[in-house]
CSV table of C-alpha atoms and ligand atoms in Angstrom, one decimal:
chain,number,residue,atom,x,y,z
J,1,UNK,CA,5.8,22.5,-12.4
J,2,UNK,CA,3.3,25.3,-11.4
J,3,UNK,CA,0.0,24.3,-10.1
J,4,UNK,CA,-1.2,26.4,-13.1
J,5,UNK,CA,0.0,23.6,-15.7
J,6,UNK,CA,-1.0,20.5,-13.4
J,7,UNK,CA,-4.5,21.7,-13.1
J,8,UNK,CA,-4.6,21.7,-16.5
J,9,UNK,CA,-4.0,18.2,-16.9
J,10,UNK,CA,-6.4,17.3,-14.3
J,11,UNK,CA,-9.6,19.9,-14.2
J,12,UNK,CA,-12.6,17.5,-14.8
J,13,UNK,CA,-10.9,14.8,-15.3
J,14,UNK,CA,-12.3,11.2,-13.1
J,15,UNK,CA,-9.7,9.8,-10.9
J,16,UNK,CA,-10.1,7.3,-8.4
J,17,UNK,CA,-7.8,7.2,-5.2
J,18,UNK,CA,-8.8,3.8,-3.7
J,19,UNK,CA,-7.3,3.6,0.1
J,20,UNK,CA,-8.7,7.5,0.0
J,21,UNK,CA,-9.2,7.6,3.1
J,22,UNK,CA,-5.7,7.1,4.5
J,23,UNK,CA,-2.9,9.2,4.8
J,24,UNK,CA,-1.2,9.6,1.4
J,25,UNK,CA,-4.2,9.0,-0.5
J,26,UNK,CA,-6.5,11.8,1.0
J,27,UNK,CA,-3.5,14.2,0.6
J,28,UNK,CA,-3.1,13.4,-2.9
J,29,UNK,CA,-7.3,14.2,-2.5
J,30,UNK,CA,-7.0,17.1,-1.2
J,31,UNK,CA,-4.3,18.2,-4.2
J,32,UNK,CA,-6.1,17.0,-6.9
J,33,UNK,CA,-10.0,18.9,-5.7
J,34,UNK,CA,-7.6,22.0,-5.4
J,35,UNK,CA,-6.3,20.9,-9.7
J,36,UNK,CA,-10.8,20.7,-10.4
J,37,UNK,CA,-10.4,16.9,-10.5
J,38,UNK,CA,-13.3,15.1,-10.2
J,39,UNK,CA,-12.3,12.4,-7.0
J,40,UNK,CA,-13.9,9.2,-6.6
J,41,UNK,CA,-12.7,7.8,-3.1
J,42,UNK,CA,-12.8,3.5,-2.7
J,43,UNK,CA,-12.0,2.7,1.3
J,44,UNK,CA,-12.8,-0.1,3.5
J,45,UNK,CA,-11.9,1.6,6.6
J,46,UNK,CA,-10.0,-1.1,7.7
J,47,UNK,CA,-10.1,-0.4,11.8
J,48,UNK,CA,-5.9,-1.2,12.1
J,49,UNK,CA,-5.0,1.1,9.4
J,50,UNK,CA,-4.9,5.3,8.6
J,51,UNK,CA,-8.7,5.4,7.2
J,52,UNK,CA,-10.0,8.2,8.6
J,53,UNK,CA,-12.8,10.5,7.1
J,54,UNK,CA,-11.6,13.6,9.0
J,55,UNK,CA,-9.0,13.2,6.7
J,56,UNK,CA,-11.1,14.6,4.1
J,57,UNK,CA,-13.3,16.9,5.6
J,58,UNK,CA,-12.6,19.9,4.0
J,59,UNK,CA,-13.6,18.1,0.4
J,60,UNK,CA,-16.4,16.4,1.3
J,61,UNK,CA,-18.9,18.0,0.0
J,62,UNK,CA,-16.7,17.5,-3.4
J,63,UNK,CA,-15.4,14.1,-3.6
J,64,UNK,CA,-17.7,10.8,-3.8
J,65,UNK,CA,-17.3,8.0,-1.5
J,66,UNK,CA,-17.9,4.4,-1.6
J,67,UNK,CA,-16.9,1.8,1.4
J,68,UNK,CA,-15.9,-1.0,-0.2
J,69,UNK,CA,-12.9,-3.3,-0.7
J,70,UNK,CA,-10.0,-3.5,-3.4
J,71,UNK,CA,-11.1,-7.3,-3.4
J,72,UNK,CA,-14.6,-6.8,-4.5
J,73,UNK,CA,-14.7,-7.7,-8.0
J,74,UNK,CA,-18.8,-6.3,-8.6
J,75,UNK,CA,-17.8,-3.0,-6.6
J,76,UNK,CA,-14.2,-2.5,-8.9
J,77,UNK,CA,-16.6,-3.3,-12.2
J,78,UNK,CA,-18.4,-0.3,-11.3
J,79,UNK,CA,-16.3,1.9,-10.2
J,80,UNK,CA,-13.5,1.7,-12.5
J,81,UNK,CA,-15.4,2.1,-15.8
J,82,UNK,CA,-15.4,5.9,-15.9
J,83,UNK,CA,-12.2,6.5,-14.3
J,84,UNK,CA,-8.7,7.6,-16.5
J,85,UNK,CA,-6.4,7.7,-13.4
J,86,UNK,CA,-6.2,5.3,-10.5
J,87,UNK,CA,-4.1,5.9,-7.9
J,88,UNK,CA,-4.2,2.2,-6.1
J,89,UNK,CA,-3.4,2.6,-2.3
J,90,UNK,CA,-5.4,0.2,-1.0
J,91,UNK,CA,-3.2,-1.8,1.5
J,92,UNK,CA,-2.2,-3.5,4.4
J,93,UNK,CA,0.7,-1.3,5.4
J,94,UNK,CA,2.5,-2.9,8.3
J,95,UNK,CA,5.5,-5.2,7.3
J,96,UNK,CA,4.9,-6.4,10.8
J,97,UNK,CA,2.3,-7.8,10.3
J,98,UNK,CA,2.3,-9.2,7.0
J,99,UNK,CA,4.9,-11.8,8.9
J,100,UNK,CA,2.2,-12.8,11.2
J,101,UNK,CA,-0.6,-12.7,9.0
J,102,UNK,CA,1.0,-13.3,5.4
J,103,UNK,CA,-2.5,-14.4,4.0
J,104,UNK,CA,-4.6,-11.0,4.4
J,105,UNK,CA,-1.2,-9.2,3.2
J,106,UNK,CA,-1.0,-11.6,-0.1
J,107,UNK,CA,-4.8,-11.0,-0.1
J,108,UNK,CA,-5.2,-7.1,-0.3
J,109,UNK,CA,-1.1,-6.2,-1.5
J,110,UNK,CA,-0.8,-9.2,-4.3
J,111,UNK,CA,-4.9,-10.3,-5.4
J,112,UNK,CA,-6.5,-7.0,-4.9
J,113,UNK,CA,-3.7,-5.3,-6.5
J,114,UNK,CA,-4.6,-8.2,-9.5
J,115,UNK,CA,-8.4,-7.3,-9.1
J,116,UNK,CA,-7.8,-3.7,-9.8
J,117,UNK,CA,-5.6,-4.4,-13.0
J,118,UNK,CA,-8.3,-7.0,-13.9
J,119,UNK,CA,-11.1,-4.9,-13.7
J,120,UNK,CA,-9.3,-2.6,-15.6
J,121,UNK,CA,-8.3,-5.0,-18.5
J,122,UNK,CA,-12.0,-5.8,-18.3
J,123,UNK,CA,-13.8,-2.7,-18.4
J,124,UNK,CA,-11.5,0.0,-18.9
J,125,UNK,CA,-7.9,-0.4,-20.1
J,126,UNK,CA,-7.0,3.1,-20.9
J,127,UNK,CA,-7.0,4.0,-16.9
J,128,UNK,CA,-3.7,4.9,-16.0
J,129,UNK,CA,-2.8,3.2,-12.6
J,130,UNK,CA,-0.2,4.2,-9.9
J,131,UNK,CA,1.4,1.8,-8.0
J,132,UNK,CA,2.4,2.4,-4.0
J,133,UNK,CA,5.4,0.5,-3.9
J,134,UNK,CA,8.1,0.3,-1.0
J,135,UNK,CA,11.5,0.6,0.0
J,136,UNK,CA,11.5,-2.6,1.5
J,137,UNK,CA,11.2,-4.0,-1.7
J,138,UNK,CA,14.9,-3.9,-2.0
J,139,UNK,CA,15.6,-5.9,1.1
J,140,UNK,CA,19.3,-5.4,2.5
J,141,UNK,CA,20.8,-2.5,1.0
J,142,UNK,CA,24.0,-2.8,-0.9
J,143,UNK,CA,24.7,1.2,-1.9
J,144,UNK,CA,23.3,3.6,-0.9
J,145,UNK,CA,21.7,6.1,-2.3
J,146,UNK,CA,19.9,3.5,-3.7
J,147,UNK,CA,18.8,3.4,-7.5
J,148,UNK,CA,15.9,1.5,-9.0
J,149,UNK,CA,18.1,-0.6,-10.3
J,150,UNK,CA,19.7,-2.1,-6.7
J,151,UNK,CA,18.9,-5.7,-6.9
J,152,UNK,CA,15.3,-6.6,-5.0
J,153,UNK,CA,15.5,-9.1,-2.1
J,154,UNK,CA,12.2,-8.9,0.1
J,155,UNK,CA,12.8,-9.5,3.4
J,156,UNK,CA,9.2,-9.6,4.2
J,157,UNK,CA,5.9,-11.4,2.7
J,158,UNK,CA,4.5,-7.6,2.9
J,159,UNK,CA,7.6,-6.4,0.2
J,160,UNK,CA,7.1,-9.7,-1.6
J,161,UNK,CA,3.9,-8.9,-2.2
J,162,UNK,CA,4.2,-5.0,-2.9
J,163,UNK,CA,7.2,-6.0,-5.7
J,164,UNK,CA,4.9,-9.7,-7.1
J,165,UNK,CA,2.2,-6.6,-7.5
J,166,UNK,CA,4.9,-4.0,-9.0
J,167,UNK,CA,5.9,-7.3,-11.6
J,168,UNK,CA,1.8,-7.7,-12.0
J,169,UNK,CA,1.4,-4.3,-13.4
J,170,UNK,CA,4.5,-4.5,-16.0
J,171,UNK,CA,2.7,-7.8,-17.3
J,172,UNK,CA,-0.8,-6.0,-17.8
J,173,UNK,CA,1.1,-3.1,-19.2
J,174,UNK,CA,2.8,-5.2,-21.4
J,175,UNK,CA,0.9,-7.7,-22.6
J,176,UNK,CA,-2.5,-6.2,-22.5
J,177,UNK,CA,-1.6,-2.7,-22.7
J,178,UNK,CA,-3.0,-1.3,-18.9
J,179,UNK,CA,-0.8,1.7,-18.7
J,180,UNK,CA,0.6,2.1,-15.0
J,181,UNK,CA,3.2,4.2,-13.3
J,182,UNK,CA,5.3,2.5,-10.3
J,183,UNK,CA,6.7,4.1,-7.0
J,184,UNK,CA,8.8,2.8,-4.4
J,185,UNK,CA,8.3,4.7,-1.4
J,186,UNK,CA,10.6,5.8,1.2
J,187,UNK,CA,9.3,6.8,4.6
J,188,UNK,CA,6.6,9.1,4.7
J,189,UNK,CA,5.2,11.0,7.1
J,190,UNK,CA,3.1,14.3,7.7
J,191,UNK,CA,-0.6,15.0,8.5
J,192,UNK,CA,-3.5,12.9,7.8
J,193,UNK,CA,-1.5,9.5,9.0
J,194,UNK,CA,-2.7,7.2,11.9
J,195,UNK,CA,-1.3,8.0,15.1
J,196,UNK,CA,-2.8,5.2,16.8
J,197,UNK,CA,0.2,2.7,16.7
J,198,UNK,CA,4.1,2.3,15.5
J,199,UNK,CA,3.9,-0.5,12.6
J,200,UNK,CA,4.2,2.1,10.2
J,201,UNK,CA,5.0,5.9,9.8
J,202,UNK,CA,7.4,5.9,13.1
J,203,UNK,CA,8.1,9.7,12.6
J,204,UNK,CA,4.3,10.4,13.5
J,205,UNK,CA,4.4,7.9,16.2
J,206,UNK,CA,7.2,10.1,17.7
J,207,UNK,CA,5.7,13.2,17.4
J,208,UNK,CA,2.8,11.6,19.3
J,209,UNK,CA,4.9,10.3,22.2
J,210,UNK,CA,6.5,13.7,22.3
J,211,UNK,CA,3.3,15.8,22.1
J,212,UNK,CA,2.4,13.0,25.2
J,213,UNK,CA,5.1,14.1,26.7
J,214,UNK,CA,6.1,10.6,26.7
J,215,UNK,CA,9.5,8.6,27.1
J,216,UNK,CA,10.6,7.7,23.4
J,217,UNK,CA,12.7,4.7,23.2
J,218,UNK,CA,15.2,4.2,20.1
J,219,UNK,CA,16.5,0.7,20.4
J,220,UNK,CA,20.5,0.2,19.6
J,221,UNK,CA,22.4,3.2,18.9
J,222,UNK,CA,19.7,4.9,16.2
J,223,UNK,CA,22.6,5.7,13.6
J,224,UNK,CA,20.8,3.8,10.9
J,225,UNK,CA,19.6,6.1,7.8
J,226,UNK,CA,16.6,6.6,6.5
J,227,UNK,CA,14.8,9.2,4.0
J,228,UNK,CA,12.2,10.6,5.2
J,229,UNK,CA,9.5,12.5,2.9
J,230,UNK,CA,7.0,14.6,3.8
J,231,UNK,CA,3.5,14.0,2.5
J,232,UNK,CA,2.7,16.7,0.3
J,233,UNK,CA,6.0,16.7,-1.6
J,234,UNK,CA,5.2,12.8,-1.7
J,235,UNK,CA,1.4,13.3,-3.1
J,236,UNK,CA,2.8,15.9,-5.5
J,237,UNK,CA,5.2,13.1,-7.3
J,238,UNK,CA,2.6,10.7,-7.5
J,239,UNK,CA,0.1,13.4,-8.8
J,240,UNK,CA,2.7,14.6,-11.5
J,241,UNK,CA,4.1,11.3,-12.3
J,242,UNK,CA,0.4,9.9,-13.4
J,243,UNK,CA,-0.1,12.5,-16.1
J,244,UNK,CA,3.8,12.5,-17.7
J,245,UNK,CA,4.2,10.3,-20.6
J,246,UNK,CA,7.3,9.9,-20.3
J,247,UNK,CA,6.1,8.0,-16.7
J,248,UNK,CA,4.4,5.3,-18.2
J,249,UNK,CA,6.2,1.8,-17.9
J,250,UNK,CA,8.6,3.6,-15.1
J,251,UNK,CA,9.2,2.9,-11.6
J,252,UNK,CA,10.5,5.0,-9.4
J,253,UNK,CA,12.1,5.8,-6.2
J,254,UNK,CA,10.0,8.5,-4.8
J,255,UNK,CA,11.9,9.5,-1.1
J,256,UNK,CA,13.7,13.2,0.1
J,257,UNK,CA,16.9,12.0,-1.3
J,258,UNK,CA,18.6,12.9,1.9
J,259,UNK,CA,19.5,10.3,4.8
J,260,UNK,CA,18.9,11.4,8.1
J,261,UNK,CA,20.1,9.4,11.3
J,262,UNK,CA,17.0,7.5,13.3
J,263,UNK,CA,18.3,9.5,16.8
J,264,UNK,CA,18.6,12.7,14.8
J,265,UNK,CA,15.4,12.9,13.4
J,266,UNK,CA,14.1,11.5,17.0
J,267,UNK,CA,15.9,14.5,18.4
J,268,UNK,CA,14.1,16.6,16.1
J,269,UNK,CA,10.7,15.8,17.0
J,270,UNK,CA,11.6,16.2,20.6
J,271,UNK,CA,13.0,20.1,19.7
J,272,UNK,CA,10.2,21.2,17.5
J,273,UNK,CA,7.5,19.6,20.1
J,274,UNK,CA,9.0,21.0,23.3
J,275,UNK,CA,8.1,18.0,25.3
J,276,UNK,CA,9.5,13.8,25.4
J,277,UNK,CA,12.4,12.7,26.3
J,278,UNK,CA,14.9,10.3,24.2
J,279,UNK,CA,15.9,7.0,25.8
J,280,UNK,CA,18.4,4.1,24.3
J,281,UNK,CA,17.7,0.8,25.0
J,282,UNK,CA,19.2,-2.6,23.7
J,283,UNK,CA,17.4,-4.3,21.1
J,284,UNK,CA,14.7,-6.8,23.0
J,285,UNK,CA,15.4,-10.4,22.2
J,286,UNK,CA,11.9,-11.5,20.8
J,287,UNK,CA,11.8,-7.7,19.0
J,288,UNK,CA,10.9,-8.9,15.4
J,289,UNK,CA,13.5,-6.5,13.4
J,290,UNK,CA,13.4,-6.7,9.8
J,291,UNK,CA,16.5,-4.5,9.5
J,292,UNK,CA,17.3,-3.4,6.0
J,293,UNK,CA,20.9,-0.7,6.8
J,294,UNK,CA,21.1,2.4,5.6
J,295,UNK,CA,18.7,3.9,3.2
J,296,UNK,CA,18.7,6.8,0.9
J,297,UNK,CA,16.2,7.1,-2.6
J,298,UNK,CA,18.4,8.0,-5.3
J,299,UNK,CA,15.6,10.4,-6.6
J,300,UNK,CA,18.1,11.1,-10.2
J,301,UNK,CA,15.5,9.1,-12.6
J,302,UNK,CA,12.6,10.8,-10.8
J,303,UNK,CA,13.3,13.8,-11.1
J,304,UNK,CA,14.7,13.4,-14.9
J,305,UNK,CA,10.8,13.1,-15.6
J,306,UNK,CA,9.0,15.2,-13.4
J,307,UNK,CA,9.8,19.0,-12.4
J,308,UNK,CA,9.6,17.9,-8.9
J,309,UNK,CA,11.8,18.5,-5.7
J,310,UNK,CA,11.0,17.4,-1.9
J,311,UNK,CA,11.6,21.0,-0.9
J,312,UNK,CA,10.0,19.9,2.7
J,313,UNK,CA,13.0,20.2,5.1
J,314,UNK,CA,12.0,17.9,8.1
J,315,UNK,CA,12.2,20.1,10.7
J,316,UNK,CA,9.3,22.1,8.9
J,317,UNK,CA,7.8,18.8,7.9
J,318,UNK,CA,7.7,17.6,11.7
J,319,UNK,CA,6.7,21.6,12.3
J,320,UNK,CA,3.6,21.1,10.4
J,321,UNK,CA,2.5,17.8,11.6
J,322,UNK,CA,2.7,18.8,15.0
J,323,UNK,CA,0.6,21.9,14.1
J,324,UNK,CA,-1.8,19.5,12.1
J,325,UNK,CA,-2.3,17.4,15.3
J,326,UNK,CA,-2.0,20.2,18.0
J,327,UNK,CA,-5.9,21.1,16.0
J,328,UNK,CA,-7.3,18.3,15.9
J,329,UNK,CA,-6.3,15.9,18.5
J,330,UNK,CA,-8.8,13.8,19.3
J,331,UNK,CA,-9.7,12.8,15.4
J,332,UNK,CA,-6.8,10.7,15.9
J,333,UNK,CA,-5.6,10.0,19.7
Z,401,NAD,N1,3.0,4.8,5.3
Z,401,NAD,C1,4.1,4.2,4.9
Z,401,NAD,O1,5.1,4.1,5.7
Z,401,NAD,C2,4.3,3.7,3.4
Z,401,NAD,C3,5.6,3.5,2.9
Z,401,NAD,C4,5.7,3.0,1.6
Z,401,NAD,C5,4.5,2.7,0.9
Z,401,NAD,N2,3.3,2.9,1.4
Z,401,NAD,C6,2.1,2.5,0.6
Z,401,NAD,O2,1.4,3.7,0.4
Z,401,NAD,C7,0.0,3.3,0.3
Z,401,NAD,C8,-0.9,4.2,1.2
Z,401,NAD,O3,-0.4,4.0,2.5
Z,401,NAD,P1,-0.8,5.1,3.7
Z,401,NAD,O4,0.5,5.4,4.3
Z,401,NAD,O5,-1.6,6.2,3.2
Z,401,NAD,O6,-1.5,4.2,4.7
Z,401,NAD,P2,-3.0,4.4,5.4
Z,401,NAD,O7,-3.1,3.2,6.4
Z,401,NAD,O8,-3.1,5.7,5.9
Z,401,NAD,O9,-4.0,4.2,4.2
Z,401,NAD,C9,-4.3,3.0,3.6
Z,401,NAD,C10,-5.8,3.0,3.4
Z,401,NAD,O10,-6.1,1.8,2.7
Z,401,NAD,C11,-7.4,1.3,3.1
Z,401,NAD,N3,-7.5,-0.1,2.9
Z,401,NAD,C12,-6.9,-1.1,3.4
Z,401,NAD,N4,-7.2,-2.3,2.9
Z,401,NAD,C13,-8.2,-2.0,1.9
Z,401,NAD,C14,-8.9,-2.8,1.0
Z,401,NAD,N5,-8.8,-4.1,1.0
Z,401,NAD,N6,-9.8,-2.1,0.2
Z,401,NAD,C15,-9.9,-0.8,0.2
Z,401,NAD,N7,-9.2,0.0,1.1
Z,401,NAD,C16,-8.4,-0.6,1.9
Z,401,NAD,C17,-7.4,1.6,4.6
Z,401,NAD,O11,-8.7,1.7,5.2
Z,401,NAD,C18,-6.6,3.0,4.6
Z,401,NAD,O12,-7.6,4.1,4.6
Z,401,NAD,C19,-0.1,1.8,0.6
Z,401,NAD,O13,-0.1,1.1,-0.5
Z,401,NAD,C20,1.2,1.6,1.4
Z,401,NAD,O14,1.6,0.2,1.3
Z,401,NAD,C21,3.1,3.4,2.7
C-alpha cells in the first residue's frame, strides 16, 4: 500500500502505543507521526527491558508521554478514553525469564493485557487493539512453514501467557464486542532494540558482540531455522493490519517468511560488521534451552489482507542496524 493511502487512514487520528518506548513500539511511532497520527506513548521504563527515550527523539516534540504501567487501572481509565487504536506492547519480553519469575510475566503479559481490554470495555469499546503475540506460542514445531493454524503448545509461562492473553482478546471481541487484531511474532530485530543483554532479539546482541569485536559463541551446530524480520517491515504490518477491516477478529503470523540457519545469519553479522569472530561450543549442561526446531511464518493469510511484503533482506537489515548503532553508541552500550 503507498504511504499515501495509510496516511489517510491515520492523519489525526489518536492512537496509543503503550510499551512506546521499546523497540517495535517506537518504530511503529516513528511510522505513524510520519502518517499525521496523533501518538500517545504509555511506558514504564522497565530498567531490564528496550525502553529507551532516545528511541524517540526525533518525535518528541510530537508525541505525548506518560510513565506509567499497563497494570494501572486509574492511569488506563484515562488514557484510553480518547484513543481509537491501541497497539498493546507492554511486556516482559524474555521467555527466560518468565521461567524464573512466572509471577511478574502472568502479571504484565496475562492481567495487564486484561486491564487494557477492561478499560476498554469500560470506557471505550470501539478502540481497536493490536495484540503482540509470539512464535513461541506454538511450542514444538510440527511443519514448517508454520500456519496459524499449527496446534499451540507453550513451552514456556511467558508463551502461555502471550496465547491466555491472545484467547482474552477473542473473548472481549466476542462477547462484548472490543474489536482487536492478533500477531504472532517471529524474530525481530533492527534499530531502536536493547542491546544491553541476549534474552531477547539475539540478532542485535550479535551485531553488538561483533561491533565489540568480541568472540560470538553459537552453541550446537547453529543449523536450527528461524525467520528473522526486520523492524520496519514488522511495524508496517502491525500499522496496516489495525486499520483493515478485514483484520478484525484475525490473528496472524507476522515473520520474513524465509528461514535462515542460526550460524548463517551469525555469519552475516560478522561480514557486514567487519569485526567478531564465530566460535561453536557444546550446549552447557545447566543452559536453560527452550528449544522449539525449525521455524518459518507462513505469512499466506497475512498477506491475503494486507498489501504488505518484508522486502528487508537481512543482510541490509543487519546493514542498517549496524549503521543505526555505529551513531549512536553509547544510548545503548
Ligand atoms: N523482541 C522480540 O523478540 C519479540 C518477539 C515476539 C513478540 N514480541 C512482543 O512485542 C512487544 C514489544 O516488544 P519489543 O521487542 O519492542 O521489546 P522492548 O523491550 O523493546 O519494549 C517493551 C517495552 O514495554 C515496556 N513495558 C514493560 N512492562 C511494562 C508495563 N507493565 N507497563 C508499561 N510498559 C511496560 C518496557 O519499558 C519497554 O519499553 C512485546 O509485547 C513482546 O512480547 C517481541
Amino acid at each position: 500500500m503507498k504511504d499515501s493511502e495509510v496516511a489517510k487512514s491515520y492523519a489525526g487520528r489518536n492512537v496509543l502505543i503503550t510499551g512506546g518506548l521499546g523497540m517495535i513500539g517506537s518504530n511503529i511511532a516513528l511510522q505513524l507521526v510520519e502518517f499525521g497520527a496523533r501518538v500517545t506513548i504509555l511506558d514504564v521504563m522497565a530498567p531490564s527491558y528496550g525502553g529507551n527515550y532516545f528511541n524517540i527523539r526525533e518525535i518528541q516534540d510530537k508525541v505525548t508521554i506518560n510513565i506509567a504501567d499497563i497494570r494501572d487501572r486509574t492511569a488506563l481509565s484515562v488514557l484510553l478514553r480518547d484513543k481509537e487504536i491501541v497497539f498493546n506492547l507492554a511486556a516482559q519480553v524474555s521467555h527466560n525469564d518468565s521461567l524464573s519469575d512466572p509471577f511478574l510475566d502472568a502479571e504484565i503479559n496475562y492481567l495487564g493485557h486484561l486491564n487494557v481490554l477492561e478499560s476498554a470495555r469500560l470506557h471505550n469499546p470501539e478502540a481497536l487493539i493490536v495484540h503482540a503475540g509470539s512464535r513461541l506460542q506454538y511450542g514444538r514445531i510440527e511443519q514448517t512453514p508454520v500456519r496459524e493454524d499449527h496446534p499451540l503448545n507453550p513451552l514456556t509461562p511467558y508463551a502461555l501467557n502471550k496465547t491466555s492473553a491472545e484467547n482474552m482478546y477473542r473473548f472481549y471481541h466476542r462477547v462484548h464486542g472490543v474489536p482487536s487484531v492478533l500477531f504472532r511474532i517471529a524474530n525481530p530485530y533492527g534499530p531502536r532494540s536493547q542491546m544491553r543483554h541476549s534474552k531477547y532479539s539475539i540478532v542485535n546482541w550479535f551485531i553488538r558482540q561483533a561491533m565489540d569485536d568480541q568472540e560470538i559463541e553459537i552453541y550446537g551446530d547453529g543449523r536450527q531455522l528461524r525467520d528473522y524480520i526486520y523492524v520496519d517491515d514488522l511495524a508496517r504490518a502491525l500499522i496496516l493490519g489495525a486499520v483493515t477491516p478485514a483484520c478484525v477478529g484475525e490473528v496472524f503470523n507476522v515473520g520474513s517468511g524465509v528461514g535462515t540457519s542460526f550460524k548463517e545469519m551469525v555469519e552475516n553479522v560478522v561480514k557486514v560488521v567487519g569485526k567478531g569472530v564465530v566460535k561453536f561450543r557444546d550446549w552447557p549442561e545447566d543452559y536453560i534451552n527452550v528449544e522449539t526446531g525449525d521455524y518459518i511464518s507462513d505469512i499466506t493469510k497475512l498477506k491475503s489482507c494486507i498489501d504488505w511484503s518484508a522486502d528487508t533482506s537481512l543482510e541490509e537489515g543487519v546493514g542498517k542496524t549496524v549503521e543505526y548503532y555505529t551513531s549512536c553508541r553509547n544510548e545503548y552500550w
